[in-house]
Coordinates of C-alpha atoms and ligand atoms in Angstrom, one line a residue:
M28 CA -3.4 -16.5 2.5
S29 CA -2.6 -15.6 -1.1
D30 CA 0.6 -16.7 -2.7
C31 CA 3.0 -14.1 -4.2
Y32 CA 5.2 -14.6 -7.2
W33 CA 8.1 -13.0 -8.9
Q34 CA 7.5 -14.3 -12.4
P35 CA 10.5 -13.8 -14.7
M36 CA 10.1 -13.4 -18.4
L37 CA 12.6 -14.6 -21.0
D38 CA 15.6 -12.3 -20.9
V39 CA 17.8 -11.8 -17.9
S40 CA 17.5 -8.3 -16.4
P41 CA 18.8 -6.4 -13.4
A42 CA 15.6 -7.2 -11.4
Q43 CA 15.9 -10.9 -12.2
E44 CA 19.4 -10.7 -10.7
V45 CA 17.6 -10.2 -7.4
F46 CA 14.4 -12.2 -7.9
T47 CA 14.9 -15.2 -10.0
P48 CA 16.3 -18.5 -8.6
K49 CA 20.0 -18.0 -8.7
K50 CA 23.0 -20.0 -7.6
H51 CA 26.0 -19.0 -5.6
K52 CA 29.0 -18.8 -7.9
D53 CA 31.3 -20.5 -5.4
T54 CA 29.1 -23.3 -4.0
G55 CA 26.5 -23.8 -6.7
L56 CA 23.8 -23.7 -4.0
P57 CA 20.6 -21.8 -4.8
V58 CA 20.3 -18.2 -3.4
T59 CA 17.5 -18.5 -0.7
G60 CA 14.6 -16.2 0.0
R61 CA 16.4 -15.3 3.3
E62 CA 19.5 -14.2 1.4
K63 CA 17.4 -12.1 -1.0
V64 CA 15.5 -10.4 1.8
L65 CA 18.7 -9.7 3.8
Q66 CA 20.2 -8.2 0.6
Q67 CA 17.2 -5.9 0.3
C68 CA 17.7 -4.9 4.0
E69 CA 21.4 -4.4 3.3
Q70 CA 22.2 -6.8 6.2
T71 CA 24.1 -10.1 6.4
N72 CA 22.2 -11.3 9.4
P73 CA 19.0 -10.4 11.3
I74 CA 19.6 -7.6 13.9
P75 CA 18.0 -7.2 17.4
F76 CA 15.1 -4.7 17.9
T77 CA 17.6 -2.5 19.9
E78 CA 19.7 -2.0 16.7
C79 CA 16.7 -1.3 14.5
I80 CA 14.7 1.0 16.8
S81 CA 16.8 3.4 18.9
P82 CA 15.7 3.9 22.6
A83 CA 14.6 7.5 21.7
M84 CA 12.4 6.2 18.9
L85 CA 11.1 3.3 20.9
N86 CA 10.0 5.5 23.8
K87 CA 7.9 7.7 21.4
C88 CA 6.1 4.7 19.8
V89 CA 2.3 4.7 19.8
K90 CA 0.3 2.0 18.1
I91 CA -1.9 3.5 15.3
G92 CA -3.0 0.6 13.2
E93 CA -3.1 -3.1 12.6
G94 CA -3.8 -5.6 9.9
V95 CA -3.8 -9.4 9.6
Y96 CA -0.1 -9.4 9.0
G97 CA 1.2 -6.7 11.1
E98 CA 1.2 -4.0 13.7
V99 CA 1.8 -0.3 12.9
F100 CA 3.4 2.2 15.4
R101 CA 3.9 5.9 14.9
T102 CA 7.2 7.5 16.2
S103 CA 9.8 9.9 15.0
N104 CA 13.4 9.8 13.9
R105 CA 15.7 12.8 14.0
R106 CA 14.1 14.3 10.9
Q107 CA 10.5 13.3 10.7
S108 CA 7.5 11.5 12.0
V109 CA 7.5 7.9 10.8
A110 CA 5.4 4.7 10.8
L111 CA 6.9 1.3 11.7
K112 CA 5.1 -1.7 10.3
I113 CA 6.2 -4.8 12.0
I114 CA 5.4 -8.2 10.3
P115 CA 6.4 -11.5 12.0
I116 CA 7.7 -14.0 9.4
E117 CA 8.9 -17.6 9.1
G118 CA 7.4 -18.9 12.3
D119 CA 5.7 -22.3 12.2
F120 CA 2.6 -21.2 14.1
E121 CA -0.4 -19.0 13.0
V122 CA -0.6 -15.3 14.0
N123 CA -4.0 -13.6 13.8
D124 CA -5.4 -16.9 12.4
E125 CA -3.1 -16.8 9.4
P126 CA 0.2 -18.7 8.7
Q127 CA 3.2 -16.4 9.0
K128 CA 4.7 -15.2 5.7
T129 CA 8.0 -16.7 4.6
F130 CA 11.0 -14.7 3.3
D131 CA 9.9 -15.5 -0.2
E132 CA 6.4 -14.2 0.4
I133 CA 7.4 -10.9 2.0
L134 CA 9.9 -10.1 -0.7
P135 CA 7.3 -8.7 -3.2
E136 CA 5.9 -6.2 -0.6
I137 CA 9.5 -5.0 0.0
V138 CA 10.2 -4.5 -3.6
I139 CA 6.9 -3.0 -4.6
S140 CA 7.0 -0.5 -1.7
R141 CA 10.5 0.5 -2.8
E142 CA 9.7 0.8 -6.5
L143 CA 6.6 3.0 -5.8
S144 CA 8.5 5.1 -3.4
Y145 CA 11.2 5.7 -6.1
L146 CA 8.5 7.3 -8.3
S147 CA 9.1 10.5 -6.2
E148 CA 12.5 10.6 -8.0
G149 CA 11.0 9.9 -11.4
D150 CA 11.4 12.2 -14.3
V151 CA 9.1 11.3 -17.3
N152 CA 6.7 9.7 -14.8
Y153 CA 6.7 11.2 -11.4
S154 CA 4.4 10.9 -8.3
N155 CA 5.1 11.8 -4.7
N156 CA 1.8 10.2 -3.6
Y157 CA 3.2 6.7 -2.7
I158 CA 4.3 6.3 0.9
G159 CA 8.0 7.0 1.3
V160 CA 10.1 4.0 2.4
N161 CA 13.0 5.1 4.7
N162 CA 14.3 1.7 5.7
V163 CA 13.5 -2.0 5.7
S164 CA 15.1 -4.2 8.4
C165 CA 15.1 -7.9 9.2
V166 CA 14.9 -8.2 13.0
Q167 CA 15.1 -11.2 15.4
G168 CA 14.0 -11.5 19.1
R169 CA 11.2 -11.1 21.6
Y170 CA 8.7 -8.2 21.1
P171 CA 9.9 -5.1 23.0
E172 CA 8.0 -4.5 26.3
T173 CA 7.5 -0.8 25.3
L174 CA 5.6 -1.9 22.2
L175 CA 3.5 -4.4 24.2
T176 CA 2.5 -1.6 26.5
Q177 CA 1.5 0.5 23.5
W178 CA -0.3 -2.6 22.0
D179 CA -2.4 -2.8 25.3
K180 CA -3.3 0.9 25.2
Y181 CA -4.5 0.5 21.6
D182 CA -6.5 -2.6 22.6
S183 CA -8.2 -0.7 25.5
R184 CA -8.8 2.3 23.3
K185 CA -10.0 0.7 20.1
G186 CA -10.2 -3.1 20.7
S187 CA -7.6 -5.1 18.7
E188 CA -8.5 -8.1 16.5
N189 CA -4.9 -9.4 16.6
D190 CA -3.0 -11.7 18.9
R191 CA -1.0 -9.9 21.6
P192 CA 2.5 -10.1 20.3
D193 CA 4.0 -11.6 23.5
I194 CA 3.5 -15.0 21.8
F195 CA 7.0 -14.6 20.1
D196 CA 10.2 -15.9 21.6
D197 CA 13.9 -15.0 21.1
E198 CA 14.1 -16.8 17.8
Q199 CA 11.2 -15.0 16.1
L200 CA 12.0 -13.1 12.9
Y201 CA 10.3 -9.9 11.6
I202 CA 10.4 -7.5 8.8
V203 CA 10.3 -3.9 10.0
F204 CA 9.3 -1.2 7.5
E205 CA 10.1 2.4 8.4
F206 CA 7.7 4.4 6.3
A207 CA 7.2 8.2 6.2
D208 CA 4.1 9.1 8.3
G209 CA 1.3 9.4 5.7
G210 CA -1.2 10.8 8.2
Q211 CA -4.8 9.5 8.8
D212 CA -6.6 7.0 6.7
L213 CA -9.5 8.1 4.5
E214 CA -12.0 6.1 6.5
S215 CA -11.5 8.1 9.7
F216 CA -10.6 11.4 8.0
E217 CA -13.1 14.3 8.4
F218 CA -13.2 16.7 5.4
N219 CA -14.1 20.3 5.6
N220 CA -15.6 20.4 2.2
L221 CA -16.2 18.4 -1.0
Q222 CA -13.5 20.2 -2.8
Q223 CA -11.0 18.6 -0.5
A224 CA -12.5 15.2 -1.1
I225 CA -12.3 15.7 -4.9
S226 CA -8.6 16.7 -4.6
I227 CA -8.0 13.4 -2.7
F228 CA -9.7 11.5 -5.5
Q229 CA -7.7 13.4 -8.2
Q230 CA -4.4 12.8 -6.4
T231 CA -5.1 9.1 -6.1
A232 CA -6.1 8.8 -9.7
G233 CA -3.0 10.7 -10.8
A234 CA -0.7 8.4 -8.7
L235 CA -2.3 5.3 -10.1
A236 CA -1.9 6.6 -13.6
V237 CA 1.8 7.4 -13.1
A238 CA 2.5 3.9 -11.7
E239 CA 0.5 2.3 -14.5
K240 CA 2.6 4.1 -17.1
E241 CA 6.0 3.4 -15.4
L242 CA 5.4 0.0 -13.8
E243 CA 2.2 -1.6 -15.2
F244 CA 1.0 -1.3 -11.6
E245 CA -2.3 -2.4 -10.2
H246 CA -2.9 -1.8 -6.5
R247 CA -5.7 -4.4 -6.2
D248 CA -6.7 -3.5 -2.6
L249 CA -7.3 0.2 -2.5
H250 CA -10.0 0.4 0.2
W251 CA -10.2 3.5 2.3
G252 CA -7.9 2.1 5.0
N253 CA -5.1 2.2 2.4
V254 CA -5.4 5.9 1.3
L255 CA -3.7 8.1 3.8
I256 CA -4.2 11.9 4.1
R257 CA -2.1 14.5 5.7
S258 CA -2.1 18.3 5.6
T259 CA 0.3 20.2 3.3
K260 CA 1.2 23.9 2.9
Q261 CA 1.7 23.4 -0.9
D262 CA -1.2 24.9 -2.9
H263 CA -0.7 22.2 -5.6
V264 CA 0.1 18.5 -5.8
I265 CA 2.1 17.8 -9.0
F266 CA 2.5 14.7 -11.0
Y267 CA 4.2 13.9 -14.3
L268 CA 2.6 11.4 -16.7
D269 CA 4.5 10.7 -19.9
D270 CA 6.4 14.0 -19.4
Q271 CA 3.2 16.0 -19.1
E272 CA 2.8 18.0 -16.0
Y273 CA -0.5 17.9 -14.1
R274 CA -1.3 20.3 -11.2
I275 CA -4.0 19.5 -8.7
A276 CA -5.3 22.1 -6.2
S277 CA -4.4 20.5 -2.9
H278 CA -7.1 22.3 -0.8
G279 CA -4.5 21.8 2.0
L280 CA -4.3 18.0 1.7
E281 CA -1.9 15.4 0.4
V282 CA -2.5 11.7 -0.3
S283 CA -0.1 8.7 0.4
I284 CA -1.1 5.3 -1.0
I285 CA -0.1 2.3 1.2
D286 CA -0.3 -1.5 1.6
F287 CA 0.9 -3.3 -1.5
T288 CA 0.3 -6.9 -0.2
L289 CA -2.0 -7.7 -3.1
S290 CA -0.4 -5.5 -5.7
R291 CA 1.0 -6.3 -9.2
L292 CA 3.8 -4.6 -11.1
Q293 CA 6.3 -5.2 -13.9
K294 CA 9.9 -4.1 -13.9
D295 CA 12.8 -5.1 -16.1
E296 CA 10.7 -7.8 -17.9
C297 CA 9.8 -9.4 -14.5
T298 CA 6.2 -9.5 -13.2
I299 CA 5.6 -9.4 -9.5
F300 CA 2.1 -10.3 -8.4
C301 CA 0.1 -12.0 -5.7
D302 CA -2.0 -15.0 -6.7
L303 CA -5.4 -14.0 -5.3
A304 CA -6.8 -17.3 -6.5
A305 CA -5.0 -18.9 -3.6
D306 CA -7.4 -17.2 -1.2
P307 CA -11.0 -17.9 -2.4
T308 CA -12.4 -16.4 0.8
L309 CA -11.3 -12.9 -0.5
F310 CA -14.2 -13.2 -3.0
D311 CA -16.9 -14.2 -0.5
G312 CA -17.2 -10.9 1.5
A313 CA -20.6 -9.3 1.9
G314 CA -22.0 -5.9 3.0
D315 CA -19.6 -3.2 1.8
Y316 CA -19.0 -2.3 -1.9
Q317 CA -15.3 -3.1 -1.2
F318 CA -16.1 -6.9 -1.2
Q319 CA -17.9 -6.6 -4.6
I320 CA -14.7 -5.0 -6.0
Y321 CA -12.7 -8.2 -5.4
R322 CA -15.3 -10.1 -7.4
N323 CA -15.4 -7.5 -10.1
M324 CA -11.6 -7.7 -10.4
K325 CA -11.8 -11.5 -10.7
K326 CA -14.3 -11.1 -13.6
K327 CA -11.6 -9.1 -15.4
T328 CA -9.1 -11.9 -15.2
S329 CA -9.1 -14.8 -17.5
I330 CA -9.5 -18.1 -15.6
N331 CA -8.6 -16.5 -12.3
N332 CA -5.0 -15.8 -13.6
W333 CA -3.6 -12.8 -11.7
E334 CA -0.4 -12.4 -13.6
P335 CA -1.5 -10.4 -16.7
Y336 CA -1.8 -6.6 -16.6
E337 CA -5.4 -5.4 -16.3
P338 CA -5.4 -1.7 -15.4
H339 CA -9.2 -1.6 -15.2
T340 CA -8.8 -3.0 -11.7
N341 CA -7.5 0.5 -10.8
V342 CA -10.6 2.0 -12.2
L343 CA -12.8 -0.4 -10.2
W344 CA -11.0 0.9 -7.0
L345 CA -11.4 4.5 -8.1
H346 CA -15.1 3.9 -8.6
Y347 CA -15.3 2.4 -5.0
L348 CA -13.4 5.5 -3.7
A349 CA -15.7 7.9 -5.5
D350 CA -18.7 6.0 -4.1
K351 CA -17.3 6.5 -0.5
L352 CA -16.7 10.2 -1.1
I353 CA -20.3 10.7 -2.4
N354 CA -22.2 8.3 -0.1
S355 CA -20.2 7.7 3.1
K356 CA -18.6 11.0 3.9
T357 CA -20.3 14.0 5.4
Y358 CA -19.4 17.6 4.6
Q359 CA -19.8 20.6 6.9
D360 CA -20.9 23.0 4.2
S361 CA -23.4 20.7 2.5
D362 CA -26.1 23.4 2.4
T363 CA -24.0 25.8 0.2
K364 CA -24.2 26.3 -3.5
A365 CA -20.5 25.5 -4.0
H366 CA -21.1 22.1 -2.4
K367 CA -24.2 21.3 -4.5
S368 CA -22.4 22.2 -7.7
A369 CA -19.3 20.2 -6.8
L370 CA -21.5 17.2 -5.9
A371 CA -23.3 17.4 -9.2
T372 CA -20.0 17.4 -11.1
L373 CA -18.6 14.4 -9.0
R374 CA -21.9 12.4 -9.5
S375 CA -21.9 12.9 -13.2
F376 CA -18.2 11.9 -13.4
Y377 CA -19.0 8.8 -11.2
R378 CA -21.7 7.7 -13.6
H379 CA -19.2 7.4 -16.5
L380 CA -16.1 6.3 -14.5
L381 CA -16.4 2.6 -15.1
S382 CA -16.3 3.1 -18.9
H383 CA -12.5 4.0 -18.7
S384 CA -10.0 1.2 -19.3
S385 CA -7.3 2.5 -16.9
A386 CA -6.4 5.2 -14.4
E387 CA -4.3 6.8 -17.1
Q388 CA -7.4 7.1 -19.3
V389 CA -9.3 8.6 -16.4
V390 CA -6.6 11.2 -16.0
V391 CA -6.1 12.0 -19.6
E392 CA -9.7 12.1 -20.8
S393 CA -11.8 13.1 -17.8
E394 CA -13.0 16.6 -17.2
L395 CA -12.8 16.0 -13.4
L396 CA -9.1 16.4 -13.5
D397 CA -9.4 19.8 -15.1
L398 CA -11.4 21.4 -12.3
Ligands
ATP419 N1 3.0 5.1 6.7 C1 1.9 5.2 7.4 N2 1.5 6.3 8.0 C2 0.5 6.4 8.8 N3 -0.3 5.4 9.1 C3 0.0 4.2 8.6 C4 1.1 4.0 7.7 N4 1.1 2.7 7.3 C5 0.1 2.1 7.9 N5 -0.6 3.0 8.7 C6 -1.8 2.6 9.5 O1 -1.8 1.3 9.8 C7 -2.9 0.6 9.1 C8 -2.5 -0.8 8.7 O2 -1.4 -0.7 7.7 P1 -1.3 -1.5 6.4 O3 -2.6 -1.3 5.6 O4 -0.1 -1.2 5.7 O5 -1.2 -3.0 6.9 P2 -2.2 -4.2 6.8 O6 -3.6 -3.7 6.7 O7 -1.7 -5.1 7.9 O8 -1.8 -4.9 5.6 P3 -2.4 -6.2 5.1 O9 -3.6 -5.7 4.3 O10 -1.3 -6.7 4.3 O11 -2.8 -7.0 6.3 C9 -3.4 1.5 8.0 O12 -4.7 1.4 7.7 C10 -3.1 2.9 8.6 O13 -4.1 3.3 9.5
MG420 MG1 -4.3 -2.2 5.0

């Protein structure tokens, strides 16, 4: 597992109030990771599952995804379809062959998800293409039976690589994220045409550029399981970069970027990042271009130090995504003139993509965003 840090710089700032080692005024005792996470969850103590997920929501849960750290269920609240990401924490045994995260280790994912979600309220820099965070809760107890049933159904349908979550007892702690439902991941999504795929690429590049500008953000793990796609009735997806408006033809689709476990950002003079050096196996993967990207990112760091801002990592992931759109996706209308001409444009863009230093430079200087 990689280690995550909240690295303060010299001056005290609002973010440091939350993230740097602090002491209680009355007792002089240090504020713990548990207290910081509970503060983020606006709770004083962990709550039971029944308080976090209403019976109506629980009964509609369907498992839709999984990762090493957690299980993801789709359900709906009174207003919208949502995704619940449930991550066991603090236990002293391995889950899915990995040690469970501690309160301190889960804090960065909470903060980064929130900061990126706030970009949809931004002004000078605005993007609505990061997954919306509705709620974050700290929960304690056994895994609900209804969710175990849904876990089994997913396992029969798709085959799960995770441990069945009946291994947890009454004392187990979890972080439950309630995200907006971002739709289907790029890996499984079927495009009607290449214009749609180009729009997905443009939206992703735009979102990365906005977060670079506002937060010195690097995603550092933007494989096609972490780009979600849903349909939209809006003709255009808009973002603001440095007060400049950009309009991208949506072709009926909208992107949501997810999964900030490896991400890096800076806010109020504090840098939050994950020390990828702590997990050398991340750089050993073979087969897919995805695994080369981790090695290429490492080459951009000096002495495997993951704290400094190196926005070229965002360009490396854009290059990977463009490669997937060109070489791993199929398009129904691939015989048409429109397809061939769009493919030629995308290919020529792809050839020059790696010469850009950041997603911002891709957006500002590249002809693909003017299509
Ligand atoms: N908000 C969402 N809307 C729809 N589907 C989602 C959402 N969040 C996650 N998913 C689905 O669940 C899968 C796993 O989620 P995610 O990538 O956040 O977790 P993870 O892979 O466990 O993270 P990690 O890389 O930290 O292990 C995604 O690939 C996606 O299919
Ligand atoms: Mg993921």
